[in-house]
Amino acid sequence: AAGIAVAPGLPARARTAGVTAAVAVGAVGLYDDLFGTTASKGLRGHLSALQAGEVTSGVVKIGVIGAAGVVGGALVSENVVDAAIGGAAVAGHANLLNLLDLRPGRANKTVLLHAPAVLGGPAAPVGAAAVGAALAMLPDDLGERTMLGDAGANTLGALLGLALVAREGRAARLAHLAVVTGLTLASEKVSFTKVIERTPVLRELDGLGRQR
């Protein structure tokens, strides 16, 4: 948030979107880290709990991240339709990166793989803030001295999503939303960890630098 706030050359609307996403998503992620339970898991689990009248920390997180996505999407869009699509993509990206944070270094490596796509465009400093934070955290993450948690993973995902949405037209935003939605739905049925372990290139990249 601090990096985005002082980054030179960033349009005011994109700056506001980035700082808002970092603070709001980080805060609700920290709330879930500190007070959440594992009684309900995954999107389906939290929505089922809500249907039964239980407001879990995951439901609160879904609401806040969704709202932050909508605000961010609106600030980097010219019309309501693009804002809605972009906002959903930002929220989906935040959730997706958190789903990957199951092994030391995995989520931070995923952030770094975004670098070619997020270090350009009108919100490049937003992407740079996420990439810089991931670089700083990676050694301790791989060394199992720290964990990203929801506070870190959700926030990094939201910033990546915002940096991408800011440079995407409607067709690209729709494709972006389709990808993050498809992967999120797939995660309810398929273990990403098992897929990575069965794929040689992904397995080697996932284990790179990790304590054996």
CSV table of C-alpha atoms in Angstrom, one decimal:
chain,number,residue,atom,x,y,z
A,1,ALA,CA,0.0,0.0,0.0
A,2,ALA,CA,2.8,2.4,0.9
A,3,GLY,CA,4.7,1.7,-2.4
A,4,ILE,CA,1.6,2.3,-4.4
A,5,ALA,CA,0.8,5.5,-2.5
A,6,VAL,CA,4.2,7.1,-3.3
A,7,ALA,CA,4.8,5.6,-6.8
A,8,PRO,CA,5.6,8.3,-9.4
A,9,GLY,CA,3.5,8.5,-12.6
A,10,LEU,CA,0.5,6.5,-11.4
A,11,PRO,CA,-2.9,8.0,-12.3
A,12,ALA,CA,-4.8,9.1,-9.2
A,13,ARG,CA,-7.7,6.7,-9.8
A,14,ALA,CA,-5.4,3.7,-10.2
A,15,ARG,CA,-3.5,4.8,-7.1
A,16,THR,CA,-6.7,5.0,-5.1
A,17,ALA,CA,-7.7,1.6,-6.4
A,18,GLY,CA,-4.4,0.0,-5.5
A,19,VAL,CA,-4.2,1.5,-2.0
A,20,THR,CA,-7.8,0.6,-1.3
A,21,ALA,CA,-7.3,-3.0,-2.5
A,22,ALA,CA,-4.1,-3.5,-0.5
A,23,VAL,CA,-5.6,-2.1,2.8
A,24,ALA,CA,-9.1,-3.6,2.6
A,25,VAL,CA,-8.1,-7.1,1.3
A,26,GLY,CA,-5.1,-7.2,3.6
A,27,ALA,CA,-7.2,-6.3,6.6
A,28,VAL,CA,-9.9,-8.9,5.9
A,29,GLY,CA,-7.3,-11.5,5.1
A,30,LEU,CA,-5.7,-10.9,8.5
A,31,TYR,CA,-9.1,-11.1,10.2
A,32,ASP,CA,-9.6,-14.5,8.6
A,33,ASP,CA,-6.1,-15.6,9.6
A,34,LEU,CA,-6.6,-14.6,13.2
A,35,PHE,CA,-10.3,-15.5,13.8
A,36,GLY,CA,-11.2,-17.9,11.0
A,37,THR,CA,-12.0,-21.6,11.6
A,38,THR,CA,-11.6,-24.6,9.4
A,39,ALA,CA,-15.2,-25.8,10.0
A,40,SER,CA,-16.2,-24.5,6.5
A,41,LYS,CA,-13.7,-24.8,3.6
A,42,GLY,CA,-13.7,-23.6,0.1
A,43,LEU,CA,-16.2,-21.3,-1.7
A,44,ARG,CA,-18.9,-24.0,-1.6
A,45,GLY,CA,-18.4,-24.6,2.2
A,46,HIS,CA,-18.7,-20.9,3.1
A,47,LEU,CA,-21.8,-20.3,0.9
A,48,SER,CA,-23.4,-23.4,2.3
A,49,ALA,CA,-22.8,-22.1,5.8
A,50,LEU,CA,-24.3,-18.8,4.8
A,51,GLN,CA,-27.4,-20.5,3.4
A,52,ALA,CA,-27.7,-22.2,6.8
A,53,GLY,CA,-27.6,-18.8,8.5
A,54,GLU,CA,-24.0,-18.9,9.7
A,55,VAL,CA,-21.8,-15.9,8.8
A,56,THR,CA,-18.3,-17.4,8.7
A,57,SER,CA,-15.1,-15.4,8.5
A,58,GLY,CA,-14.8,-16.7,5.0
A,59,VAL,CA,-18.2,-15.2,4.1
A,60,VAL,CA,-17.0,-11.8,5.5
A,61,LYS,CA,-13.8,-12.1,3.4
A,62,ILE,CA,-15.8,-12.9,0.3
A,63,GLY,CA,-17.9,-9.8,0.8
A,64,VAL,CA,-15.0,-7.5,1.5
A,65,ILE,CA,-12.8,-8.8,-1.3
A,66,GLY,CA,-15.8,-8.6,-3.7
A,67,ALA,CA,-16.4,-5.0,-2.7
A,68,ALA,CA,-12.8,-4.1,-3.0
A,69,GLY,CA,-12.8,-5.6,-6.5
A,70,VAL,CA,-15.8,-3.6,-7.5
A,71,VAL,CA,-14.3,-0.4,-6.3
A,72,GLY,CA,-11.0,-1.2,-8.0
A,73,GLY,CA,-12.7,-2.2,-11.2
A,74,ALA,CA,-14.8,1.0,-11.2
A,75,LEU,CA,-11.8,3.2,-10.7
A,76,VAL,CA,-9.9,1.8,-13.7
A,77,SER,CA,-12.9,1.5,-16.0
A,78,GLU,CA,-14.9,3.9,-18.3
A,79,ASN,CA,-18.3,2.2,-17.9
A,80,VAL,CA,-20.4,0.1,-15.6
A,81,VAL,CA,-20.1,-3.1,-17.6
A,82,ASP,CA,-16.4,-3.1,-17.8
A,83,ALA,CA,-16.2,-2.1,-14.1
A,84,ALA,CA,-18.4,-5.1,-13.1
A,85,ILE,CA,-16.3,-7.6,-15.2
A,86,GLY,CA,-13.1,-6.1,-14.0
A,87,GLY,CA,-14.2,-6.1,-10.4
A,88,ALA,CA,-15.1,-9.7,-10.5
A,89,ALA,CA,-11.8,-10.6,-12.1
A,90,VAL,CA,-9.9,-8.7,-9.4
A,91,ALA,CA,-11.8,-10.6,-6.7
A,92,GLY,CA,-11.3,-13.9,-8.4
A,93,HIS,CA,-7.6,-13.3,-8.8
A,94,ALA,CA,-7.3,-12.6,-5.1
A,95,ASN,CA,-9.1,-15.8,-4.2
A,96,LEU,CA,-7.1,-17.9,-6.7
A,97,LEU,CA,-3.7,-16.9,-5.4
A,98,ASN,CA,-4.8,-17.8,-1.9
A,99,LEU,CA,-5.8,-21.2,-3.2
A,100,LEU,CA,-2.2,-21.7,-4.4
A,101,ASP,CA,-0.7,-20.8,-1.0
A,102,LEU,CA,-0.5,-24.4,0.2
A,103,ARG,CA,3.3,-25.0,0.1
A,104,PRO,CA,6.2,-22.8,1.0
A,105,GLY,CA,7.0,-20.3,-1.8
A,106,ARG,CA,4.3,-21.4,-4.2
A,107,ALA,CA,2.2,-18.3,-4.1
A,108,ASN,CA,5.1,-15.9,-4.2
A,109,LYS,CA,6.6,-17.8,-7.2
A,110,THR,CA,3.2,-17.4,-8.9
A,111,VAL,CA,3.4,-13.7,-8.3
A,112,LEU,CA,6.8,-13.5,-9.9
A,113,LEU,CA,5.6,-15.4,-12.9
A,114,HIS,CA,3.1,-12.6,-13.4
A,115,ALA,CA,5.9,-10.0,-13.8
A,116,PRO,CA,6.0,-9.8,-17.6
A,117,ALA,CA,2.2,-9.1,-17.6
A,118,VAL,CA,1.9,-6.7,-14.7
A,119,LEU,CA,5.0,-4.5,-15.0
A,120,GLY,CA,3.5,-2.6,-17.9
A,121,GLY,CA,0.3,-0.7,-18.5
A,122,PRO,CA,-1.4,2.2,-16.7
A,123,ALA,CA,-1.2,0.5,-13.3
A,124,ALA,CA,2.3,-0.9,-13.6
A,125,PRO,CA,3.3,0.4,-10.1
A,126,VAL,CA,0.5,-1.6,-8.6
A,127,GLY,CA,1.9,-4.8,-10.2
A,128,ALA,CA,5.4,-3.7,-9.2
A,129,ALA,CA,4.3,-3.4,-5.6
A,130,ALA,CA,3.1,-7.0,-5.6
A,131,VAL,CA,6.2,-8.3,-7.4
A,132,GLY,CA,8.5,-6.4,-5.1
A,133,ALA,CA,6.7,-7.7,-2.0
A,134,ALA,CA,6.9,-11.2,-3.3
A,135,LEU,CA,10.7,-10.9,-3.9
A,136,ALA,CA,11.2,-9.6,-0.4
A,137,MET,CA,9.2,-12.4,1.2
A,138,LEU,CA,10.3,-15.3,-0.9
A,139,PRO,CA,13.5,-16.3,1.0
A,140,ASP,CA,11.7,-16.5,4.4
A,141,ASP,CA,8.7,-18.2,2.8
A,142,LEU,CA,10.9,-20.9,1.2
A,143,GLY,CA,12.9,-21.2,4.4
A,144,GLU,CA,9.6,-21.8,6.3
A,145,ARG,CA,10.3,-19.0,8.7
A,146,THR,CA,7.2,-17.0,7.7
A,147,MET,CA,3.9,-17.7,6.0
A,148,LEU,CA,1.8,-15.4,3.7
A,149,GLY,CA,-1.5,-16.4,5.1
A,150,ASP,CA,-4.7,-15.0,3.7
A,151,ALA,CA,-3.5,-11.5,4.5
A,152,GLY,CA,-0.6,-11.9,2.2
A,153,ALA,CA,-1.9,-14.2,-0.6
A,154,ASN,CA,-5.3,-12.5,-1.0
A,155,THR,CA,-3.7,-9.1,-1.1
A,156,LEU,CA,-1.0,-10.0,-3.7
A,157,GLY,CA,-3.7,-11.7,-5.8
A,158,ALA,CA,-5.9,-8.6,-5.7
A,159,LEU,CA,-3.1,-6.3,-6.7
A,160,LEU,CA,-2.1,-8.6,-9.6
A,161,GLY,CA,-5.7,-8.7,-10.8
A,162,LEU,CA,-6.0,-5.0,-10.6
A,163,ALA,CA,-2.8,-4.4,-12.6
A,164,LEU,CA,-4.0,-6.7,-15.3
A,165,VAL,CA,-7.5,-5.4,-15.4
A,166,ALA,CA,-6.2,-1.8,-15.8
A,167,ARG,CA,-4.6,-2.7,-19.1
A,168,GLU,CA,-7.3,-5.1,-20.4
A,169,GLY,CA,-10.1,-4.3,-22.8
A,170,ARG,CA,-13.5,-5.9,-22.4
A,171,ALA,CA,-12.7,-9.1,-24.3
A,172,ALA,CA,-9.5,-9.6,-22.3
A,173,ARG,CA,-11.3,-8.9,-19.0
A,174,LEU,CA,-13.9,-11.6,-19.9
A,175,ALA,CA,-11.1,-14.1,-20.7
A,176,HIS,CA,-9.4,-13.1,-17.4
A,177,LEU,CA,-12.6,-13.6,-15.5
A,178,ALA,CA,-13.3,-16.9,-17.2
A,179,VAL,CA,-9.8,-18.3,-16.3
A,180,VAL,CA,-9.9,-17.3,-12.6
A,181,THR,CA,-13.5,-18.5,-12.3
A,182,GLY,CA,-12.8,-21.8,-14.1
A,183,LEU,CA,-9.7,-22.5,-11.9
A,184,THR,CA,-11.6,-21.6,-8.7
A,185,LEU,CA,-14.5,-24.0,-9.6
A,186,ALA,CA,-12.0,-26.7,-10.5
A,187,SER,CA,-10.3,-26.3,-7.1
A,188,GLU,CA,-13.5,-27.6,-5.5
A,189,LYS,CA,-13.0,-30.9,-7.3
A,190,VAL,CA,-9.3,-31.2,-8.1
A,191,SER,CA,-6.3,-30.8,-5.9
A,192,PHE,CA,-3.9,-28.3,-7.4
A,193,THR,CA,-1.1,-29.8,-5.3
A,194,LYS,CA,-1.7,-33.3,-6.9
A,195,VAL,CA,-1.7,-31.8,-10.4
A,196,ILE,CA,1.6,-30.0,-9.7
A,197,GLU,CA,3.1,-33.1,-8.3
A,198,ARG,CA,2.1,-35.1,-11.4
A,199,THR,CA,3.5,-32.5,-13.8
A,200,PRO,CA,7.3,-32.6,-14.0
A,201,VAL,CA,8.0,-29.0,-15.0
A,202,LEU,CA,5.5,-27.7,-12.4
A,203,ARG,CA,6.9,-30.1,-9.8
A,204,GLU,CA,10.4,-28.9,-10.3
A,205,LEU,CA,9.5,-25.2,-10.2
A,206,ASP,CA,7.3,-25.7,-7.1
A,207,GLY,CA,10.2,-27.4,-5.2
A,208,LEU,CA,12.9,-25.0,-6.3
A,209,GLY,CA,14.6,-23.4,-3.3
A,210,ARG,CA,12.4,-25.3,-0.8
A,211,GLN,CA,13.8,-27.2,2.1
A,212,ARG,CA,13.6,-30.9,1.3
